[in-house]
Amino acid sequence: MLWPSAGALVIIRTLVFLEGCAMTDYVIEQAPVPVLPVVGSEGVFPVRRIYCVGRNYAAHAREMGGDPTREAPFFFCKPADAVVPVRAGTLGELAYPSATQDFHHEVELVVAIGRGGADIPVAQALDHVWGYTVGLDMTRRDLQGALKSKGQPWEAAKAFDHSAPVAPLVPVERCGHPAAAPIWLKVNGEARQQGDLADMIWSVAEIIARLSAYFRLEPGDLIFTGTPEGVGPVKPGDVVEAAVDGLASLALRIVQAGEVA
C-alpha cells in the first residue's frame, strides 16, 4: 500500500489526572512516520519496523569470526526512524556518528513487507513481499566489539540515529524476486564489497519464514538480509556508492556531525 505523502503531524489530546491536581489537557505532537520513495511512483512506503539478519553470507561470517556451517539465522532490530531515504540520482549525506572511531559500511538487499502474517510457511513467504531495494547497515564496529566481548546487546552499535540509509523501493511488479544478482559497494570509487545474492546462506523466503516465527510481520516492515564480505571503515569526506544490480542504487557522502544540509 502506498501513501500519497510523508504524513502530517498528528495532534493527540490526552486528559491526564494527577493526584491532588486539576485535570490537565496536554497536546502531544506525534513525529511523522518515516517513509521511503518508490521507483516509478509519486507515492511513498511508510516504514513500521526494521529487522536485520546477522551473518547471512559465509565469507562475511568468517571475517567476523563466525562459523557459517553451524549458525542458524539470528536477528536484531533498528528503529524505524533510523532510515535515511536517498533518492535516485542524488548524493545523500550521512553524518559520522558520535561514540565511535571505527564506523563501518555493510551493503545489504532490503526486503519490504506488504502483507502481514505470523508463522509464514517458506512456500508462501514471497507472497508477503511488496518490493526490494539496497540499503546500508551502518555500524559502530569498535562499540560492537566491546559490547560483544561483555555479552551485552548491540543496540548502541547498530540501532543509532541514521544507521540505515536506503535507496528507493522497487515494487515486485517491476523487479520480480531477485535470487541471483551482484551486490556491491564502493568507497571513493574503489570496490570494497562484492558478492551475489545467490551466496546468501538463508534465502529471502527462508528469512521471512524464520523471522515470522518470532514476530508477526506487518505491512511497512523492512528486512535487511545480511552483507557480503569486505565490510570496512569510512570517514568524513568519503563517498559511498552501493547497489544490487536490477534495483535502485544509492550514493552518499560521509560528513562531520552538524554538517548535514
PDB file of C-alpha atoms in Angstrom:
ATOM      1  CA  MET A   1       0.000   0.000   0.000  1.00  0.00           C
ATOM      2  CA  LEU A   2       1.228   3.498  -0.852  1.00  0.00           C
ATOM      3  CA  TRP A   3       0.509   6.721   0.966  1.00  0.00           C
ATOM      4  CA  PRO A   4       0.369   9.968  -1.062  1.00  0.00           C
ATOM      5  CA  SER A   5       2.625  11.972   1.210  1.00  0.00           C
ATOM      6  CA  ALA A   6       5.032  11.737   4.116  1.00  0.00           C
ATOM      7  CA  GLY A   7       2.131  12.271   6.514  1.00  0.00           C
ATOM      8  CA  ALA A   8       1.036  15.268   8.515  1.00  0.00           C
ATOM      9  CA  LEU A   9       1.703  15.689  12.195  1.00  0.00           C
ATOM     10  CA  VAL A  10      -0.966  14.085  14.314  1.00  0.00           C
ATOM     11  CA  ILE A  11      -2.158  16.015  17.334  1.00  0.00           C
ATOM     12  CA  ILE A  12      -3.214  13.809  20.231  1.00  0.00           C
ATOM     13  CA  ARG A  13      -5.133  15.409  23.062  1.00  0.00           C
ATOM     14  CA  THR A  14      -4.806  13.478  26.307  1.00  0.00           C
ATOM     15  CA  LEU A  15      -6.648  14.119  29.555  1.00  0.00           C
ATOM     16  CA  VAL A  16      -4.323  13.392  32.459  1.00  0.00           C
ATOM     17  CA  PHE A  17      -5.397  13.169  36.103  1.00  0.00           C
ATOM     18  CA  LEU A  18      -2.713  13.891  38.665  1.00  0.00           C
ATOM     19  CA  GLU A  19      -3.283  13.212  42.333  1.00  0.00           C
ATOM     20  CA  GLY A  20      -4.245  16.438  44.060  1.00  0.00           C
ATOM     21  CA  CYS A  21      -4.277  18.378  40.792  1.00  0.00           C
ATOM     22  CA  ALA A  22      -6.938  19.547  38.421  1.00  0.00           C
ATOM     23  CA  MET A  23      -7.469  17.825  35.114  1.00  0.00           C
ATOM     24  CA  THR A  24      -4.804  18.922  32.601  1.00  0.00           C
ATOM     25  CA  ASP A  25      -5.160  18.982  28.832  1.00  0.00           C
ATOM     26  CA  TYR A  26      -1.876  18.065  27.128  1.00  0.00           C
ATOM     27  CA  VAL A  27      -1.091  18.373  23.437  1.00  0.00           C
ATOM     28  CA  ILE A  28       1.360  15.806  22.091  1.00  0.00           C
ATOM     29  CA  GLU A  29       2.844  16.169  18.642  1.00  0.00           C
ATOM     30  CA  GLN A  30       3.442  12.780  17.079  1.00  0.00           C
ATOM     31  CA  ALA A  31       6.541  12.534  14.897  1.00  0.00           C
ATOM     32  CA  PRO A  32       5.979  11.902  11.174  1.00  0.00           C
ATOM     33  CA  VAL A  33       6.106   8.271  10.054  1.00  0.00           C
ATOM     34  CA  PRO A  34       9.406   7.516   8.258  1.00  0.00           C
ATOM     35  CA  VAL A  35       8.816   6.848   4.563  1.00  0.00           C
ATOM     36  CA  LEU A  36      10.769   5.654   1.535  1.00  0.00           C
ATOM     37  CA  PRO A  37      10.371   6.851  -2.066  1.00  0.00           C
ATOM     38  CA  VAL A  38       9.148   4.322  -4.630  1.00  0.00           C
ATOM     39  CA  VAL A  39      10.583   3.901  -8.118  1.00  0.00           C
ATOM     40  CA  GLY A  40       8.067   4.956 -10.765  1.00  0.00           C
ATOM     41  CA  SER A  41       5.590   6.474  -8.299  1.00  0.00           C
ATOM     42  CA  GLU A  42       4.828   9.722  -6.512  1.00  0.00           C
ATOM     43  CA  GLY A  43       3.682   7.708  -3.503  1.00  0.00           C
ATOM     44  CA  VAL A  44       5.792   6.646  -0.557  1.00  0.00           C
ATOM     45  CA  PHE A  45       6.217   3.494   1.546  1.00  0.00           C
ATOM     46  CA  PRO A  46       5.714   4.060   5.300  1.00  0.00           C
ATOM     47  CA  VAL A  47       8.235   2.185   7.456  1.00  0.00           C
ATOM     48  CA  ARG A  48       6.944   0.285  10.505  1.00  0.00           C
ATOM     49  CA  ARG A  49       9.914  -1.745  11.776  1.00  0.00           C
ATOM     50  CA  ILE A  50      13.414  -2.658  10.635  1.00  0.00           C
ATOM     51  CA  TYR A  51      14.692  -6.207  11.143  1.00  0.00           C
ATOM     52  CA  CYS A  52      18.263  -7.222  10.308  1.00  0.00           C
ATOM     53  CA  VAL A  53      19.788 -10.657   9.700  1.00  0.00           C
ATOM     54  CA  GLY A  54      23.257 -11.301  11.071  1.00  0.00           C
ATOM     55  CA  ARG A  55      25.952 -13.206   9.170  1.00  0.00           C
ATOM     56  CA  ASN A  56      23.995 -14.408   6.162  1.00  0.00           C
ATOM     57  CA  TYR A  57      26.968 -14.689   3.791  1.00  0.00           C
ATOM     58  CA  ALA A  58      29.563 -17.375   4.538  1.00  0.00           C
ATOM     59  CA  ALA A  59      32.640 -15.259   3.788  1.00  0.00           C
ATOM     60  CA  HIS A  60      31.365 -12.388   5.958  1.00  0.00           C
ATOM     61  CA  ALA A  61      30.570 -14.790   8.797  1.00  0.00           C
ATOM     62  CA  ARG A  62      34.163 -15.996   8.656  1.00  0.00           C
ATOM     63  CA  GLU A  63      35.630 -12.473   8.525  1.00  0.00           C
ATOM     64  CA  MET A  64      33.618 -11.672  11.662  1.00  0.00           C
ATOM     65  CA  GLY A  65      34.857 -14.773  13.457  1.00  0.00           C
ATOM     66  CA  GLY A  66      31.707 -16.882  12.983  1.00  0.00           C
ATOM     67  CA  ASP A  67      31.116 -20.382  11.620  1.00  0.00           C
ATOM     68  CA  PRO A  68      28.540 -20.315   8.804  1.00  0.00           C
ATOM     69  CA  THR A  69      28.173 -24.096   8.785  1.00  0.00           C
ATOM     70  CA  ARG A  70      26.628 -24.173  12.270  1.00  0.00           C
ATOM     71  CA  GLU A  71      24.782 -20.885  12.773  1.00  0.00           C
ATOM     72  CA  ALA A  72      21.035 -20.563  12.257  1.00  0.00           C
ATOM     73  CA  PRO A  73      19.935 -17.039  11.253  1.00  0.00           C
ATOM     74  CA  PHE A  74      19.732 -14.548  14.097  1.00  0.00           C
ATOM     75  CA  PHE A  75      18.075 -11.153  14.115  1.00  0.00           C
ATOM     76  CA  PHE A  76      18.434  -7.687  15.581  1.00  0.00           C
ATOM     77  CA  CYS A  77      16.420  -4.508  15.074  1.00  0.00           C
ATOM     78  CA  LYS A  78      16.849  -0.861  14.224  1.00  0.00           C
ATOM     79  CA  PRO A  79      14.212   1.794  14.961  1.00  0.00           C
ATOM     80  CA  ALA A  80      12.075   2.863  12.006  1.00  0.00           C
ATOM     81  CA  ASP A  81      13.437   6.415  12.190  1.00  0.00           C
ATOM     82  CA  ALA A  82      16.985   5.116  11.629  1.00  0.00           C
ATOM     83  CA  VAL A  83      16.034   5.169   7.935  1.00  0.00           C
ATOM     84  CA  VAL A  84      17.802   7.714   5.739  1.00  0.00           C
ATOM     85  CA  PRO A  85      15.974   7.848   2.379  1.00  0.00           C
ATOM     86  CA  VAL A  86      18.371   8.504  -0.506  1.00  0.00           C
ATOM     87  CA  ARG A  87      16.555   9.461  -3.693  1.00  0.00           C
ATOM     88  CA  ALA A  88      17.685   8.040  -7.014  1.00  0.00           C
ATOM     89  CA  GLY A  89      20.263  10.155  -8.818  1.00  0.00           C
ATOM     90  CA  THR A  90      21.109  12.241  -5.755  1.00  0.00           C
ATOM     91  CA  LEU A  91      24.106  12.307  -3.437  1.00  0.00           C
ATOM     92  CA  GLY A  92      22.807  11.961   0.087  1.00  0.00           C
ATOM     93  CA  GLU A  93      24.620  12.957   3.247  1.00  0.00           C
ATOM     94  CA  LEU A  94      25.268  10.862   6.343  1.00  0.00           C
ATOM     95  CA  ALA A  95      26.774  12.333   9.489  1.00  0.00           C
ATOM     96  CA  TYR A  96      29.657  10.490  11.138  1.00  0.00           C
ATOM     97  CA  PRO A  97      28.154   9.418  14.484  1.00  0.00           C
ATOM     98  CA  SER A  98      29.427  10.081  17.971  1.00  0.00           C
ATOM     99  CA  ALA A  99      30.924   7.438  20.281  1.00  0.00           C
ATOM    100  CA  THR A 100      32.944   5.642  17.598  1.00  0.00           C
ATOM    101  CA  GLN A 101      36.313   5.732  15.901  1.00  0.00           C
ATOM    102  CA  ASP A 102      35.514   2.796  13.578  1.00  0.00           C
ATOM    103  CA  PHE A 103      32.379   3.493  11.515  1.00  0.00           C
ATOM    104  CA  HIS A 104      31.704   0.633   9.073  1.00  0.00           C
ATOM    105  CA  HIS A 105      29.631   0.109   5.931  1.00  0.00           C
ATOM    106  CA  GLU A 106      27.589  -3.064   5.272  1.00  0.00           C
ATOM    107  CA  VAL A 107      25.673  -3.232   1.980  1.00  0.00           C
ATOM    108  CA  GLU A 108      22.510  -5.357   2.017  1.00  0.00           C
ATOM    109  CA  LEU A 109      19.478  -6.388  -0.011  1.00  0.00           C
ATOM    110  CA  VAL A 110      16.429  -4.894   1.727  1.00  0.00           C
ATOM    111  CA  VAL A 111      13.023  -6.583   1.590  1.00  0.00           C
ATOM    112  CA  ALA A 112       9.829  -4.548   2.071  1.00  0.00           C
ATOM    113  CA  ILE A 113       6.858  -6.413   3.502  1.00  0.00           C
ATOM    114  CA  GLY A 114       3.433  -5.614   2.045  1.00  0.00           C
ATOM    115  CA  ARG A 115       1.240  -8.277   3.640  1.00  0.00           C
ATOM    116  CA  GLY A 116       1.276  -9.268   7.284  1.00  0.00           C
ATOM    117  CA  GLY A 117       1.448 -12.684   8.848  1.00  0.00           C
ATOM    118  CA  ALA A 118       2.917 -14.931  11.521  1.00  0.00           C
ATOM    119  CA  ASP A 119       4.415 -18.418  11.202  1.00  0.00           C
ATOM    120  CA  ILE A 120       4.557 -17.975   7.442  1.00  0.00           C
ATOM    121  CA  PRO A 121       5.495 -21.140   5.502  1.00  0.00           C
ATOM    122  CA  VAL A 122       8.563 -20.873   3.246  1.00  0.00           C
ATOM    123  CA  ALA A 123       6.455 -21.759   0.215  1.00  0.00           C
ATOM    124  CA  GLN A 124       4.191 -18.747   0.805  1.00  0.00           C
ATOM    125  CA  ALA A 125       6.761 -16.276   2.113  1.00  0.00           C
ATOM    126  CA  LEU A 126       7.424 -14.379  -1.118  1.00  0.00           C
ATOM    127  CA  ASP A 127       3.701 -13.592  -1.397  1.00  0.00           C
ATOM    128  CA  HIS A 128       4.230 -11.212   1.547  1.00  0.00           C
ATOM    129  CA  VAL A 129       6.928  -9.161  -0.221  1.00  0.00           C
ATOM    130  CA  TRP A 130       5.985  -5.724  -1.563  1.00  0.00           C
ATOM    131  CA  GLY A 131       9.335  -4.800  -3.064  1.00  0.00           C
ATOM    132  CA  TYR A 132      13.117  -4.683  -2.803  1.00  0.00           C
ATOM    133  CA  THR A 133      15.980  -2.207  -2.663  1.00  0.00           C
ATOM    134  CA  VAL A 134      19.528  -1.793  -1.416  1.00  0.00           C
ATOM    135  CA  GLY A 135      20.442  -0.406   2.000  1.00  0.00           C
ATOM    136  CA  LEU A 136      23.373   0.125   4.342  1.00  0.00           C
ATOM    137  CA  ASP A 137      23.551  -1.338   7.841  1.00  0.00           C
ATOM    138  CA  MET A 138      25.954   1.249   9.235  1.00  0.00           C
ATOM    139  CA  THR A 139      27.788   0.004  12.316  1.00  0.00           C
ATOM    140  CA  ARG A 140      29.907   1.409  15.140  1.00  0.00           C
ATOM    141  CA  ARG A 141      32.301  -1.542  14.863  1.00  0.00           C
ATOM    142  CA  ASP A 142      34.514  -0.697  17.826  1.00  0.00           C
ATOM    143  CA  LEU A 143      31.462  -0.339  20.028  1.00  0.00           C
ATOM    144  CA  GLN A 144      30.022  -3.583  18.704  1.00  0.00           C
ATOM    145  CA  GLY A 145      33.222  -5.440  19.549  1.00  0.00           C
ATOM    146  CA  ALA A 146      33.268  -4.050  23.073  1.00  0.00           C
ATOM    147  CA  LEU A 147      29.626  -4.987  23.637  1.00  0.00           C
ATOM    148  CA  LYS A 148      30.076  -8.488  22.230  1.00  0.00           C
ATOM    149  CA  SER A 149      33.070  -9.128  24.468  1.00  0.00           C
ATOM    150  CA  LYS A 150      30.872  -8.384  27.501  1.00  0.00           C
ATOM    151  CA  GLY A 151      27.891 -10.375  26.238  1.00  0.00           C
ATOM    152  CA  GLN A 152      25.828  -7.180  26.059  1.00  0.00           C
ATOM    153  CA  PRO A 153      23.176  -6.169  23.476  1.00  0.00           C
ATOM    154  CA  TRP A 154      24.263  -4.464  20.241  1.00  0.00           C
ATOM    155  CA  GLU A 155      21.754  -1.578  20.120  1.00  0.00           C
ATOM    156  CA  ALA A 156      24.334   1.158  20.650  1.00  0.00           C
ATOM    157  CA  ALA A 157      26.414  -0.274  17.795  1.00  0.00           C
ATOM    158  CA  LYS A 158      23.604  -0.954  15.324  1.00  0.00           C
ATOM    159  CA  ALA A 159      20.428   0.961  16.240  1.00  0.00           C
ATOM    160  CA  PHE A 160      21.673   4.539  16.469  1.00  0.00           C
ATOM    161  CA  ASP A 161      20.243   7.541  14.623  1.00  0.00           C
ATOM    162  CA  HIS A 162      20.542   7.483  10.809  1.00  0.00           C
ATOM    163  CA  SER A 163      22.108   3.999  10.780  1.00  0.00           C
ATOM    164  CA  ALA A 164      20.006   2.704   7.861  1.00  0.00           C
ATOM    165  CA  PRO A 165      20.418   4.595   4.561  1.00  0.00           C
ATOM    166  CA  VAL A 166      18.065   3.090   1.963  1.00  0.00           C
ATOM    167  CA  ALA A 167      17.575   3.615  -1.782  1.00  0.00           C
ATOM    168  CA  PRO A 168      14.094   3.943  -3.360  1.00  0.00           C
ATOM    169  CA  LEU A 169      11.978   0.795  -3.275  1.00  0.00           C
ATOM    170  CA  VAL A 170      11.295  -1.177  -6.431  1.00  0.00           C
ATOM    171  CA  PRO A 171       7.890  -2.924  -6.417  1.00  0.00           C
ATOM    172  CA  VAL A 172       7.863  -6.670  -7.078  1.00  0.00           C
ATOM    173  CA  GLU A 173       5.796  -5.991 -10.207  1.00  0.00           C
ATOM    174  CA  ARG A 174       8.859  -4.256 -11.666  1.00  0.00           C
ATOM    175  CA  CYS A 175      11.720  -6.420 -10.427  1.00  0.00           C
ATOM    176  CA  GLY A 176      10.320  -9.835  -9.548  1.00  0.00           C
ATOM    177  CA  HIS A 177      12.078 -11.689  -6.723  1.00  0.00           C
ATOM    178  CA  PRO A 178      15.853 -11.336  -7.258  1.00  0.00           C
ATOM    179  CA  ALA A 179      17.620 -14.515  -6.146  1.00  0.00           C
ATOM    180  CA  ALA A 180      20.903 -14.159  -8.036  1.00  0.00           C
ATOM    181  CA  ALA A 181      22.288 -10.682  -8.730  1.00  0.00           C
ATOM    182  CA  PRO A 182      25.539  -8.851  -7.965  1.00  0.00           C
ATOM    183  CA  ILE A 183      25.535  -6.777  -4.778  1.00  0.00           C
ATOM    184  CA  TRP A 184      28.373  -4.301  -4.372  1.00  0.00           C
ATOM    185  CA  LEU A 185      29.710  -1.256  -2.563  1.00  0.00           C
ATOM    186  CA  LYS A 186      32.411   1.252  -3.457  1.00  0.00           C
ATOM    187  CA  VAL A 187      34.125   3.928  -1.374  1.00  0.00           C
ATOM    188  CA  ASN A 188      35.585   6.826  -3.371  1.00  0.00           C
ATOM    189  CA  GLY A 189      35.273   4.678  -6.497  1.00  0.00           C
ATOM    190  CA  GLU A 190      37.223   1.761  -5.019  1.00  0.00           C
ATOM    191  CA  ALA A 191      35.442  -1.600  -4.744  1.00  0.00           C
ATOM    192  CA  ARG A 192      35.074  -2.669  -1.121  1.00  0.00           C
ATOM    193  CA  GLN A 193      32.260  -5.245  -1.113  1.00  0.00           C
ATOM    194  CA  GLN A 194      31.363  -7.536  -3.996  1.00  0.00           C
ATOM    195  CA  GLY A 195      29.058 -10.531  -3.733  1.00  0.00           C
ATOM    196  CA  ASP A 196      25.965 -12.143  -5.191  1.00  0.00           C
ATOM    197  CA  LEU A 197      22.516 -12.679  -3.726  1.00  0.00           C
ATOM    198  CA  ALA A 198      22.915 -16.346  -4.625  1.00  0.00           C
ATOM    199  CA  ASP A 199      25.622 -16.543  -1.927  1.00  0.00           C
ATOM    200  CA  MET A 200      23.162 -15.893   0.903  1.00  0.00           C
ATOM    201  CA  ILE A 201      23.109 -18.761   3.412  1.00  0.00           C
ATOM    202  CA  TRP A 202      19.376 -18.232   4.051  1.00  0.00           C
ATOM    203  CA  SER A 203      17.134 -17.171   1.149  1.00  0.00           C
ATOM    204  CA  VAL A 204      14.624 -14.342   1.398  1.00  0.00           C
ATOM    205  CA  ALA A 205      11.764 -16.841   1.723  1.00  0.00           C
ATOM    206  CA  GLU A 206      13.568 -18.729   4.498  1.00  0.00           C
ATOM    207  CA  ILE A 207      14.369 -15.484   6.331  1.00  0.00           C
ATOM    208  CA  ILE A 208      10.727 -14.373   6.242  1.00  0.00           C
ATOM    209  CA  ALA A 209       9.525 -17.755   7.459  1.00  0.00           C
ATOM    210  CA  ARG A 210      12.039 -17.875  10.326  1.00  0.00           C
ATOM    211  CA  LEU A 211      11.527 -14.223  11.339  1.00  0.00           C
ATOM    212  CA  SER A 212       7.730 -14.569  11.328  1.00  0.00           C
ATOM    213  CA  ALA A 213       8.031 -17.352  13.893  1.00  0.00           C
ATOM    214  CA  TYR A 214       9.387 -14.754  16.348  1.00  0.00           C
ATOM    215  CA  PHE A 215       7.462 -11.629  15.288  1.00  0.00           C
ATOM    216  CA  ARG A 216       4.224 -11.059  13.438  1.00  0.00           C
ATOM    217  CA  LEU A 217       5.248  -9.233  10.289  1.00  0.00           C
ATOM    218  CA  GLU A 218       3.132  -6.324   9.109  1.00  0.00           C
ATOM    219  CA  PRO A 219       2.986  -4.040   6.047  1.00  0.00           C
ATOM    220  CA  GLY A 220       5.742  -1.463   6.315  1.00  0.00           C
ATOM    221  CA  ASP A 221       8.352  -3.794   7.798  1.00  0.00           C
ATOM    222  CA  LEU A 222      11.829  -3.796   6.252  1.00  0.00           C
ATOM    223  CA  ILE A 223      14.223  -6.744   6.428  1.00  0.00           C
ATOM    224  CA  PHE A 224      17.953  -6.207   5.888  1.00  0.00           C
ATOM    225  CA  THR A 225      19.141  -9.613   4.666  1.00  0.00           C
ATOM    226  CA  GLY A 226      22.848  -9.616   5.544  1.00  0.00           C
ATOM    227  CA  THR A 227      26.061  -8.379   3.950  1.00  0.00           C
ATOM    228  CA  PRO A 228      28.827  -9.980   1.878  1.00  0.00           C
ATOM    229  CA  GLU A 229      32.461  -9.844   2.936  1.00  0.00           C
ATOM    230  CA  GLY A 230      34.601  -6.713   2.730  1.00  0.00           C
ATOM    231  CA  VAL A 231      32.986  -4.551   5.407  1.00  0.00           C
ATOM    232  CA  GLY A 232      35.221  -1.702   6.444  1.00  0.00           C
ATOM    233  CA  PRO A 233      35.560   1.830   7.787  1.00  0.00           C
ATOM    234  CA  VAL A 234      34.509   5.156   6.303  1.00  0.00           C
ATOM    235  CA  LYS A 235      35.476   8.669   7.356  1.00  0.00           C
ATOM    236  CA  PRO A 236      34.189  12.196   6.736  1.00  0.00           C
ATOM    237  CA  GLY A 237      34.635  13.152   3.095  1.00  0.00           C
ATOM    238  CA  ASP A 238      34.237   9.602   1.763  1.00  0.00           C
ATOM    239  CA  VAL A 239      31.637   8.956  -0.958  1.00  0.00           C
ATOM    240  CA  VAL A 240      29.861   5.610  -0.670  1.00  0.00           C
ATOM    241  CA  GLU A 241      28.065   4.021  -3.635  1.00  0.00           C
ATOM    242  CA  ALA A 242      26.052   0.814  -3.279  1.00  0.00           C
ATOM    243  CA  ALA A 243      23.706  -1.239  -5.421  1.00  0.00           C
ATOM    244  CA  VAL A 244      22.057  -4.539  -6.126  1.00  0.00           C
ATOM    245  CA  ASP A 245      22.007  -4.950  -9.900  1.00  0.00           C
ATOM    246  CA  GLY A 246      18.485  -4.567 -11.269  1.00  0.00           C
ATOM    247  CA  LEU A 247      17.318  -2.397  -8.372  1.00  0.00           C
ATOM    248  CA  ALA A 248      17.811   1.246  -7.443  1.00  0.00           C
ATOM    249  CA  SER A 249      21.279   2.329  -6.281  1.00  0.00           C
ATOM    250  CA  LEU A 250      22.304   4.819  -3.628  1.00  0.00           C
ATOM    251  CA  ALA A 251      25.173   7.246  -3.177  1.00  0.00           C
ATOM    252  CA  LEU A 252      26.038   9.340  -0.145  1.00  0.00           C
ATOM    253  CA  ARG A 253      28.829  11.379   1.346  1.00  0.00           C
ATOM    254  CA  ILE A 254      30.024  10.946   4.929  1.00  0.00           C
ATOM    255  CA  VAL A 255      30.155  14.344   6.630  1.00  0.00           C
ATOM    256  CA  GLN A 256      31.071  15.663  10.046  1.00  0.00           C
ATOM    257  CA  ALA A 257      28.270  15.803  12.583  1.00  0.00           C
ATOM    258  CA  GLY A 258      26.388  19.086  12.219  1.00  0.00           C
ATOM    259  CA  GLU A 259      27.195  19.456   8.517  1.00  0.00           C
ATOM    260  CA  VAL A 260      24.165  17.637   7.082  1.00  0.00           C
ATOM    261  CA  ALA A 261      22.131  20.034   4.964  1.00  0.00           C
TER     262      ALA A 261
END
